[in-house]
XYZ file of C-alpha atoms in Angstrom:
317
model
C 4.186 -26.914 13.202
C 6.106 -27.354 10.444
C 4.994 -30.167 7.297
C 7.188 -31.451 4.858
C 6.469 -29.286 1.889
C 7.061 -26.201 4.234
C 10.998 -27.584 5.025
C 11.156 -28.160 1.296
C 10.364 -24.647 0.503
C 12.540 -23.439 3.275
C 15.373 -25.417 1.821
C 15.086 -23.988 -1.643
C 14.961 -20.529 -0.190
C 18.126 -21.038 1.973
C 19.717 -22.272 -1.158
C 18.779 -19.116 -3.447
C 19.758 -16.876 -0.693
C 23.111 -18.670 0.546
C 24.079 -19.956 -2.800
C 25.553 -23.382 -0.867
C 24.966 -24.583 2.279
C 26.113 -27.750 3.871
C 24.019 -30.711 5.826
C 24.787 -29.638 8.626
C 24.232 -25.573 8.206
C 20.832 -26.754 6.701
C 20.445 -29.100 9.583
C 20.708 -25.805 12.077
C 18.573 -23.522 10.035
C 15.497 -25.719 9.644
C 16.244 -27.233 13.526
C 16.286 -30.811 12.488
C 19.303 -33.390 12.468
C 21.569 -34.037 8.971
C 19.937 -37.175 8.087
C 16.620 -35.462 7.721
C 18.146 -33.180 5.286
C 19.630 -35.504 3.140
C 15.979 -36.811 2.766
C 14.446 -33.618 1.546
C 17.351 -33.433 -0.593
C 16.307 -36.546 -2.377
C 12.863 -35.747 -2.283
C 13.669 -32.294 -4.075
C 15.570 -34.142 -6.440
C 12.490 -36.732 -7.337
C 10.435 -33.568 -7.574
C 12.814 -32.394 -10.512
C 13.917 -29.394 -8.155
C 17.339 -27.965 -9.897
C 19.271 -28.850 -6.532
C 22.924 -29.819 -6.723
C 25.456 -31.997 -4.665
C 28.662 -30.666 -4.373
C 31.479 -33.354 -3.713
C 34.578 -32.846 -1.302
C 35.418 -30.790 1.352
C 34.018 -28.123 0.952
C 31.280 -29.359 -0.775
C 27.419 -29.164 0.492
C 24.026 -28.193 -1.601
C 23.204 -25.393 -3.889
C 20.852 -24.238 -6.895
C 22.035 -25.472 -10.444
C 23.534 -21.984 -12.247
C 21.072 -20.049 -13.837
C 17.701 -21.479 -12.203
C 15.750 -18.961 -10.776
C 12.871 -19.737 -7.865
C 9.810 -17.896 -7.435
C 10.634 -14.966 -5.483
C 8.185 -15.453 -2.628
C 7.934 -18.478 -0.515
C 6.325 -18.483 3.024
C 6.624 -20.567 5.986
C 3.114 -21.016 7.783
C 4.444 -18.541 10.535
C 5.458 -16.186 8.019
C 2.221 -16.890 6.218
C 0.164 -16.366 9.437
C 2.055 -12.815 9.625
C 1.090 -11.818 6.435
C -2.506 -12.490 7.224
C -2.611 -10.728 10.251
C -0.921 -7.752 8.800
C -3.695 -7.607 5.591
C -6.747 -7.658 8.031
C -5.310 -5.276 10.333
C -4.625 -2.789 7.351
C -8.219 -3.427 6.254
C -9.183 -2.753 9.792
C -7.364 0.540 10.012
C -8.894 1.584 6.557
C -5.751 1.402 4.503
C -7.562 -0.947 2.075
C -11.003 -1.832 1.456
C -11.944 -5.552 1.666
C -13.378 -5.465 -1.721
C -10.299 -3.860 -3.687
C -7.348 -5.010 -1.914
C -8.115 -7.841 0.928
C -9.602 -10.349 -0.736
C -7.187 -10.204 -4.122
C -3.639 -9.918 -1.389
C -5.197 -13.103 0.761
C -5.556 -14.950 -2.379
C -2.376 -13.908 -3.806
C -0.630 -15.349 -0.526
C -2.622 -18.873 -0.819
C -1.236 -19.134 -4.081
C 2.315 -19.423 -3.275
C 1.735 -20.950 0.438
C 2.102 -25.161 0.738
C -1.128 -26.907 -0.105
C -1.570 -27.572 3.859
C -1.495 -23.859 4.812
C -4.037 -22.903 2.377
C -6.911 -23.941 4.513
C -5.756 -22.137 7.215
C -5.049 -19.110 5.808
C -8.469 -18.687 4.679
C -10.078 -19.683 7.900
C -7.953 -17.331 9.691
C -9.750 -13.903 8.973
C -13.832 -15.891 9.636
C -11.922 -16.922 12.765
C -10.239 -13.892 14.422
C -12.087 -11.343 16.011
C -9.863 -7.977 16.007
C -10.387 -5.585 19.469
C -9.489 -2.601 17.395
C -11.601 0.708 16.408
C -12.748 0.450 12.834
C -11.638 3.182 10.762
C -14.476 5.652 10.124
C -13.149 6.197 6.621
C -10.808 4.541 4.160
C -7.812 6.112 3.022
C -6.049 5.437 -0.386
C -3.300 2.987 -0.196
C -1.738 4.829 -2.680
C -1.510 8.298 -0.918
C -0.624 6.380 2.558
C 2.548 4.818 0.794
C 3.443 8.343 -0.665
C 3.173 9.861 2.844
C 5.043 7.414 4.658
C 7.915 7.056 2.062
C 8.009 10.678 1.724
C 8.306 11.129 5.747
C 10.625 8.292 5.869
C 13.335 10.116 3.132
C 12.767 13.556 4.504
C 10.797 14.690 1.423
C 8.886 17.975 1.136
C 5.357 17.384 -0.341
C 2.637 19.212 -1.847
C -0.946 18.650 -1.229
C -4.544 19.275 -1.744
C -6.430 19.425 1.018
C -9.950 20.047 2.080
C -11.100 21.578 5.240
C -14.539 20.365 7.367
C -16.074 23.417 5.551
C -15.575 22.293 2.238
C -12.755 24.895 1.016
C -9.577 23.547 -0.466
C -5.905 24.910 0.273
C -2.697 24.140 -1.484
C -0.152 23.646 0.886
C 3.571 22.609 1.205
C 4.371 20.532 4.120
C 7.246 18.643 5.724
C 5.810 15.658 6.708
C 6.609 13.893 9.986
C 4.942 10.708 10.282
C 1.253 9.732 10.070
C -0.488 8.912 13.265
C -3.854 6.213 13.412
C -6.218 7.476 16.629
C -9.842 7.117 17.481
C -10.816 5.510 14.083
C -9.157 8.216 12.067
C -5.389 8.474 9.944
C -3.623 12.009 10.839
C -0.403 13.449 9.274
C 1.356 15.488 11.517
C 4.108 17.788 9.876
C 5.209 21.472 9.146
C 2.778 23.378 6.932
C 4.408 26.152 4.796
C 1.278 28.077 3.943
C 0.361 28.063 8.082
C 4.055 28.831 9.235
C 3.778 26.239 11.657
C 3.085 22.658 12.956
C 0.035 21.211 11.800
C -2.219 17.793 11.269
C -3.988 16.722 8.315
C -6.906 14.139 8.270
C -5.726 11.601 5.649
C -9.096 11.167 4.226
C -9.142 14.738 3.384
C -6.053 15.026 1.456
C -6.893 15.182 -2.633
C -3.795 15.328 -4.312
C -0.122 14.592 -3.136
C 3.112 15.182 -5.212
C 6.535 14.533 -3.515
C 8.979 17.651 -3.882
C 12.895 17.817 -4.117
C 12.834 19.636 -1.037
C 14.376 18.134 2.206
C 13.868 18.922 6.131
C 14.991 17.777 9.303
C 12.542 16.339 11.786
C 12.609 18.596 15.013
C 14.659 16.709 17.681
C 12.444 14.747 20.640
C 8.960 15.256 18.882
C 6.385 13.450 19.883
C 4.013 13.181 17.185
C 1.404 10.780 18.876
C 1.433 13.279 21.519
C 1.001 16.134 19.162
C -1.678 14.927 16.974
C -3.971 13.962 20.068
C -3.771 17.236 21.404
C -4.344 19.328 18.749
C -7.360 16.950 18.616
C -8.148 17.747 21.731
C -8.187 21.403 21.120
C -10.225 21.371 18.292
C -12.950 23.890 19.085
C -16.750 22.098 18.815
C -19.929 23.398 20.235
C -19.118 23.680 24.006
C -15.814 24.355 25.285
C -16.168 23.026 29.494
C -13.637 23.626 32.774
C -14.302 20.419 35.091
C -11.742 20.341 38.154
C -10.690 17.092 39.039
C -9.489 16.397 42.688
C -7.165 13.732 41.501
C -3.227 13.847 40.804
C -2.121 14.089 36.805
C -0.660 10.285 36.577
C -3.816 8.793 37.713
C -6.164 11.605 35.118
C -3.958 10.694 32.580
C -4.852 6.976 33.347
C -8.586 7.423 32.635
C -8.711 10.388 30.129
C -8.121 9.694 26.340
C -5.227 12.484 25.442
C -7.004 13.168 22.234
C -10.385 13.874 24.200
C -9.220 16.744 26.559
C -6.386 18.778 28.106
C -4.853 18.245 31.464
C -3.369 21.142 33.237
C -2.278 20.352 36.880
C -3.255 23.038 39.197
C -3.013 23.701 43.182
C -6.398 21.578 43.635
C -5.666 18.393 41.429
C -5.907 18.689 37.857
C -7.934 20.960 35.484
C -10.074 19.210 32.734
C -10.302 21.214 29.177
C -12.880 19.536 26.525
C -14.561 20.675 23.551
C -17.543 18.578 23.449
C -20.918 18.707 21.023
C -23.047 16.746 23.566
C -23.014 18.176 26.973
C -25.028 14.858 27.721
C -22.893 12.550 26.375
C -19.925 14.185 28.061
C -22.082 14.127 31.533
C -22.041 10.425 31.592
C -18.614 10.097 30.972
C -17.610 12.519 33.927
C -19.731 9.981 35.559
C -17.520 7.496 35.235
C -14.493 8.842 36.447
C -14.153 7.582 39.957
C -12.836 10.791 41.957
C -14.449 14.132 43.385
C -14.776 16.766 40.973
C -16.294 20.760 40.264
C -18.171 21.680 36.879
C -16.634 24.754 36.724
C -18.024 25.909 32.763
C -20.165 26.077 31.306
C -23.637 26.091 33.258
C -25.150 24.269 30.891
C -23.130 21.369 31.995
C -24.681 21.530 35.127
C -28.222 21.109 34.049
C -26.928 18.245 31.963
C -25.386 16.262 34.913
C -28.657 17.193 37.186
C -31.159 15.500 34.138
C -28.578 12.384 34.277
C -28.403 12.195 37.534
C -32.808 12.420 37.674
C -32.726 9.727 35.203
C -30.269 7.425 37.088
C -32.680 7.936 40.244
C -35.817 7.098 38.702
C -34.125 3.967 37.168
C -32.804 2.817 40.384
C -36.186 3.750 42.162
C -38.286 0.439 42.907
C -41.950 1.008 41.003
């Protein structure tokens, strides 16, 4: 739905962008008839807006020479898109609600038509996003620096803190960013380690863009690489489970960042690094196929404990 004030703002924005437009052209852009356009132009003149009518065969409407409009004008759809983007950014940990979201929403509201202001404020209260909230926030400036460097194919110098708290200086070719399982990752070629690496954004302490350029490897699947690197990360237990199913069915049920799937003669071998065998046993019970636990023996014990509890709960007192 469009409000009259939105139409007026759109006319001003169109004239600023195109210089001069006829009533017919404006009508096509606004999806109204020429009579409505003329009525809107009268309203703008009554409001003191610097619109001029150019007479003659090549006439139309234009803004008075030298006049500059405020740089941002939103339609209702554009304002809604902006608000949804801001809410999603906060949900994904790119900006905090305290530091960025409320300020940005207030700025959008100030330039939006009066009829839209209440809607902008209400969207955040009425909307529920079924997106996993980021486990930690990442700095907006770091996020911007990394995305620009990846887009421009510029090398970066960064200080990275690993899980043990050790700092290292790295020269990296940034291939791109990935958000998965509640965390942001940078994937790229690390010149220190001489190979592909993934870095958690919240552990990057310092970033400097360098002049060195690089080429992105052809057919590089950044999401697949990051999820596989997460799945291969060592935890407390290295497990192997034989699944008697197809690779396609296994991929549909097992998150790629959780485990490594290897096709074999019996079906699919599931390799997973876990720190809680009981929780992993519960996950395995939720899979719909026959399976065999190959290693470790402790996973078999955890499965037996879970089975005993299930039987106890299912047995009437």
